C-alpha cells in the first residue's frame, strides 16, 4: 500500500512538470499574480458562454475553447443572439440596430462604439436591459435537472421491473433517499406530516449535492456558489415553511407567551418579542442562502488560489507543496459538497418541522 | 454587501426558480412518488412477512405441543392397556392354577375312594376265596383224617398251630 502510494505521488510529480515549466514564463511576477486574481474572479462569476479553457496564441490574442450560449434580453421586445457576438467582451454586439456591450460580466446597452458612461462612483450609467440569458450556470442547472430526472425516474422504474428492489445506480441512491426520509425528514417533521415535504427535501438535497460536485470538476462551474441560485433555493424553503405553517406556528410568532401572562403584561414585552420573532422568520432562510453561497464560494477561492500558487512559486519545493495542498483541499471539498447539501436539507426539514408542529396545548403549553 | 447585490443576477435567479420548480414537480410525479410508495410497500411487505413468520412459528409450536400431548396420552393409554393385560393374564393363570389344583385334588380323592372300594372288594373276594379254600382244605383234611383217628387228631393239632401263627 505504502509503495503504491509513493508510486502514485511520483507519477503526479511527473504530471506536474509541464505546468511548472509553463509557470516559468517570461511574464513579470506581479502580472502573473493579478492575472490569477482576475482569473479566479472571472471563474467565480457566471459566464455568457460555456468556455472550457482559454490560451494565448503567439501573436498575443486570446483563444477560447468552448461553445457560445444564447443571450436573451428584454429590450422593448425579445432580443435573442448568440454570445459569440460579444467575442468575450472584446466587441460590441449589434442586433436590429441596438448595440450591447459586455462590461464586467454584465450586459449594457451602448452606442455603436460601445461607450460606457460612468457616474461619480465609477458605476456605469448605461441602460441595463432585462437579462434572461441561458448562461453557463443555467446550462449546468439544466444538465443537473435532466440528470436527476433520468436517474430517479430510472430508480422509480426499477422497482416496478424488479419486484420492489432497486437495480443499477438506484442501489447507490436508494439508501440516500431512505436516509433523508428516516434521519432528516421523520425526526424533524414527524411521521404524520413528513410525506408532504419529502419531494422538496429530496430534490433540494440531490440538486445541491450534484451541483456542488459539478463545481469541483474541471468544467469549472460555480452554480451553488452563486448567490442568485442559493437565494432562489432559500426563498423556496421560506415559502414552503410559511405557507404550510399551522396555527401553532403563527401563534408562536405573534403570541409566544400564550396564556401564561395577562394581556397587559404581554404588551410591553411583545413590543420587543414580536419583531424578534418576525425577524427570525426571515433570518432562518437568509442563513441558509448565505451558508451555502459562502461555503461553496470560499471552497472555490481556496482551491483556485492554491492551484494559482503553483504558477507563482517557480521552485521545486513550493509548487509540489501547493499541489499537495490543493489536492488535500479538493478531497475536503468533496466532503464539503455533501455536507453543505446535507445541512441545507437538514435545516429546511427543521424549519418545516417548526411550521407543521401542532402542540397538545393541555400537556405541552408550559414546556415551551 | 454592495458587491453581493451587484453580483446578483436576476436572470439566473429567474431561471433557477423556474427550472427548480419544474424539476420539483416532475420528480414528484415521476420519481419521488413512485420511489417512496414502492419503498413503503416493500417495507410493509417485509413487516407482514415477518409477522406471518412469527405467527407460523407460534402455530408450529402449538402444534408441536399438541402432538406431544397426544403422544403422551397415547403412551399412557398403552401403558394402562398393557398393565390391564398383564393383570388379566396373571389372574387367568392364577384362576387356572387353582381350578387345576382343585380338579386334581378331586381326581385324587376320587381315585383314592375308588382304590378304597376296590381294595375292600378285593379283600372281600380274597376272604371268600380263602374261606372256600380253607373249607375245601378242611374238607379234604377232614376226609383224610377221618379215616384214621390219631391222624385226625394230629392234623387238627397242626392246623391249629398254623392258624395261631397265621
Coordinates of C-alpha atoms in Angstrom, one line a residue, chain A residues 56-272:
Chain A
X56 CA -2.9 33.0 -25.6
X57 CA -1.5 32.5 -29.1
X58 CA 1.9 33.6 -30.2
X59 CA 0.7 36.8 -31.6
X60 CA -0.8 37.7 -28.2
X61 CA -4.5 37.2 -28.9
X62 CA -6.7 35.1 -26.5
X63 CA -8.2 31.9 -27.9
X64 CA -11.2 30.4 -26.2
X65 CA -12.3 26.7 -26.4
X66 CA -15.9 26.1 -25.7
X67 CA -19.4 26.8 -27.0
X68 CA -21.3 30.1 -27.2
X69 CA -24.7 30.2 -25.4
X70 CA -27.9 32.1 -26.3
X71 CA -28.2 35.6 -24.9
X72 CA -31.9 36.5 -24.2
X73 CA -32.7 40.2 -23.4
X74 CA -36.0 42.1 -23.0
X75 CA -35.4 45.5 -24.5
X76 CA -38.8 46.7 -25.8
X77 CA -39.2 43.3 -27.2
X78 CA -37.4 40.0 -27.1
X79 CA -33.8 40.1 -28.3
X80 CA -32.0 36.8 -28.8
X81 CA -28.5 36.3 -30.1
X82 CA -25.5 34.0 -29.6
X83 CA -23.0 35.1 -27.0
X84 CA -20.2 34.7 -29.6
X85 CA -21.2 38.1 -30.9
X86 CA -19.5 39.7 -27.8
X87 CA -16.2 38.0 -28.6
X88 CA -15.7 37.6 -24.8
X89 CA -16.4 41.3 -24.2
X90 CA -13.9 42.5 -26.8
X91 CA -16.5 43.7 -29.3
X92 CA -20.0 45.3 -29.3
X93 CA -22.9 43.1 -30.4
X94 CA -25.3 44.6 -32.8
X95 CA -28.8 43.3 -33.0
X96 CA -31.5 45.0 -35.1
X97 CA -29.8 48.4 -34.8
X98 CA -29.3 48.1 -31.0
X99 CA -25.9 47.8 -29.5
X100 CA -25.0 45.8 -26.5
X101 CA -21.7 45.5 -24.7
X102 CA -20.4 43.1 -22.1
X103 CA -18.8 45.0 -19.4
X104 CA -17.7 43.4 -16.1
X105 CA -19.8 40.4 -16.9
X106 CA -22.9 42.4 -17.3
X107 CA -24.7 43.5 -20.5
X108 CA -25.2 47.2 -21.1
X109 CA -26.9 49.0 -23.9
X110 CA -24.4 51.2 -25.7
X111 CA -23.9 53.2 -28.8
X112 CA -22.2 51.7 -31.8
X113 CA -18.7 52.3 -30.4
X114 CA -19.5 50.7 -27.1
X115 CA -19.0 53.8 -24.9
X116 CA -19.7 53.2 -21.2
X117 CA -20.6 56.3 -19.2
X118 CA -19.7 56.4 -15.5
X119 CA -21.2 58.2 -12.6
X120 CA -19.2 59.7 -9.7
X121 CA -18.6 56.3 -8.1
X122 CA -17.2 54.7 -11.3
X123 CA -20.5 52.8 -11.8
X124 CA -21.8 52.6 -15.4
X125 CA -24.9 54.7 -16.1
X126 CA -25.8 52.9 -19.3
X127 CA -29.2 51.2 -19.6
X128 CA -29.2 47.5 -18.5
X129 CA -31.9 45.5 -20.4
X130 CA -33.7 42.7 -18.5
X131 CA -31.3 39.8 -18.9
X132 CA -32.7 36.2 -19.1
X133 CA -29.8 34.7 -20.9
X134 CA -29.0 31.0 -20.9
X135 CA -25.7 31.4 -19.1
X136 CA -23.2 28.7 -18.1
X137 CA -24.9 28.4 -14.7
X138 CA -28.3 27.9 -16.4
X139 CA -26.9 25.2 -18.6
X140 CA -25.4 23.4 -15.6
X141 CA -28.8 23.7 -13.8
X142 CA -30.5 22.2 -16.9
X143 CA -27.9 19.4 -17.1
X144 CA -28.3 18.6 -13.4
X145 CA -32.1 18.7 -13.7
X146 CA -32.0 16.3 -16.7
X147 CA -29.5 14.0 -14.9
X148 CA -31.7 13.9 -11.8
X149 CA -34.8 13.3 -13.7
X150 CA -33.5 10.4 -15.7
X151 CA -31.6 9.0 -12.7
X152 CA -34.5 9.0 -10.3
X153 CA -37.1 8.1 -12.9
X154 CA -34.9 5.1 -13.6
X155 CA -34.8 4.2 -9.9
X156 CA -38.6 4.5 -9.7
X157 CA -39.0 2.3 -12.8
X158 CA -36.6 -0.3 -11.5
X159 CA -38.9 -1.0 -8.6
X160 CA -41.7 -2.0 -10.9
X161 CA -39.4 -4.1 -13.0
X162 CA -37.6 -5.9 -10.2
X163 CA -40.4 -6.7 -7.7
X164 CA -39.7 -3.7 -5.4
X165 CA -35.9 -4.0 -5.4
X166 CA -33.7 -1.2 -6.9
X167 CA -31.3 -2.1 -9.6
X168 CA -28.1 -0.4 -11.1
X169 CA -27.3 3.1 -9.9
X170 CA -30.5 3.0 -7.9
X171 CA -28.8 0.7 -5.5
X172 CA -26.5 3.6 -4.6
X173 CA -29.1 6.3 -4.4
X174 CA -31.9 4.4 -2.7
X175 CA -30.1 4.3 0.7
X176 CA -29.6 8.1 0.5
X177 CA -33.3 8.6 -0.3
X178 CA -34.1 6.4 2.7
X179 CA -31.6 8.3 4.9
X180 CA -33.2 11.6 4.0
X181 CA -36.6 10.1 4.9
X182 CA -35.6 8.2 8.1
X183 CA -32.9 10.5 9.5
X184 CA -33.8 14.0 8.2
X185 CA -37.5 14.2 7.5
X186 CA -39.1 11.9 10.1
X187 CA -37.1 13.1 13.2
X188 CA -37.6 16.8 12.3
X189 CA -41.1 16.8 10.9
X190 CA -42.7 13.7 12.3
X191 CA -44.1 10.5 10.9
X192 CA -47.5 12.1 10.2
X193 CA -46.6 15.0 8.0
X194 CA -43.2 14.2 6.6
X195 CA -44.5 12.9 3.3
X196 CA -45.7 16.4 2.3
X197 CA -42.2 17.7 2.4
X198 CA -40.3 14.8 1.1
X199 CA -40.3 15.8 -2.6
X200 CA -38.8 19.2 -1.8
X201 CA -36.2 17.8 0.6
X202 CA -35.1 15.1 -1.8
X203 CA -35.0 17.4 -4.7
X204 CA -33.0 20.1 -2.9
X205 CA -30.6 17.6 -1.4
X206 CA -29.6 16.0 -4.7
X207 CA -29.8 19.2 -6.6
X208 CA -27.3 21.0 -4.3
X209 CA -25.1 17.9 -3.9
X210 CA -24.8 17.3 -7.7
X211 CA -24.2 21.0 -8.4
X212 CA -21.6 21.1 -5.7
X213 CA -19.8 18.1 -7.2
X214 CA -20.1 19.6 -10.7
X215 CA -18.4 22.7 -9.2
X216 CA -15.3 20.5 -8.4
X217 CA -15.0 19.1 -11.9
X218 CA -12.7 20.8 -14.5
X219 CA -15.9 22.2 -16.1
X220 CA -15.3 25.0 -13.6
X221 CA -18.9 25.9 -12.9
X222 CA -19.8 27.7 -9.7
X223 CA -23.5 27.4 -9.5
X224 CA -24.2 26.7 -5.8
X225 CA -21.6 29.4 -5.1
X226 CA -23.7 31.9 -6.9
X227 CA -25.9 34.0 -4.6
X228 CA -28.8 34.2 -7.1
X229 CA -29.1 30.4 -7.0
X230 CA -28.8 30.0 -3.3
X231 CA -31.3 32.8 -2.8
X232 CA -33.8 31.1 -5.1
X233 CA -33.4 27.9 -3.1
X234 CA -33.7 29.6 0.3
X235 CA -36.8 31.5 -0.9
X236 CA -38.4 28.2 -1.8
X237 CA -37.7 26.9 1.8
X238 CA -39.1 30.2 3.1
X239 CA -42.3 30.0 1.1
X240 CA -42.9 26.3 1.9
X241 CA -42.3 27.0 5.6
X242 CA -44.7 29.8 5.8
X243 CA -47.4 28.5 3.5
X244 CA -47.6 25.2 5.4
X245 CA -47.4 26.9 8.8
X246 CA -50.0 25.8 11.3
X247 CA -52.0 27.9 13.7
X248 CA -49.5 27.0 16.4
X249 CA -46.6 28.2 14.2
X250 CA -48.1 31.6 13.8
X251 CA -49.2 31.7 17.4
X252 CA -45.6 31.0 18.4
X253 CA -44.5 34.1 16.4
X254 CA -47.2 36.6 17.3
X255 CA -48.2 35.3 20.8
X256 CA -45.1 33.4 22.1
X257 CA -46.1 33.7 25.7
X258 CA -49.6 32.3 25.2
X259 CA -51.9 32.2 28.3
X260 CA -49.0 32.3 30.8
X261 CA -49.5 36.1 31.2
X262 CA -52.4 38.6 31.2
X263 CA -52.6 40.8 28.1
X264 CA -51.4 44.0 29.9
X265 CA -48.3 42.2 30.9
X266 CA -47.7 40.9 27.4
X267 CA -48.0 44.2 25.6
X268 CA -44.7 45.8 26.7
X269 CA -42.8 42.5 26.2
X270 CA -44.3 42.0 22.8
X271 CA -43.1 45.3 21.5
X272 CA -39.7 43.7 21.6

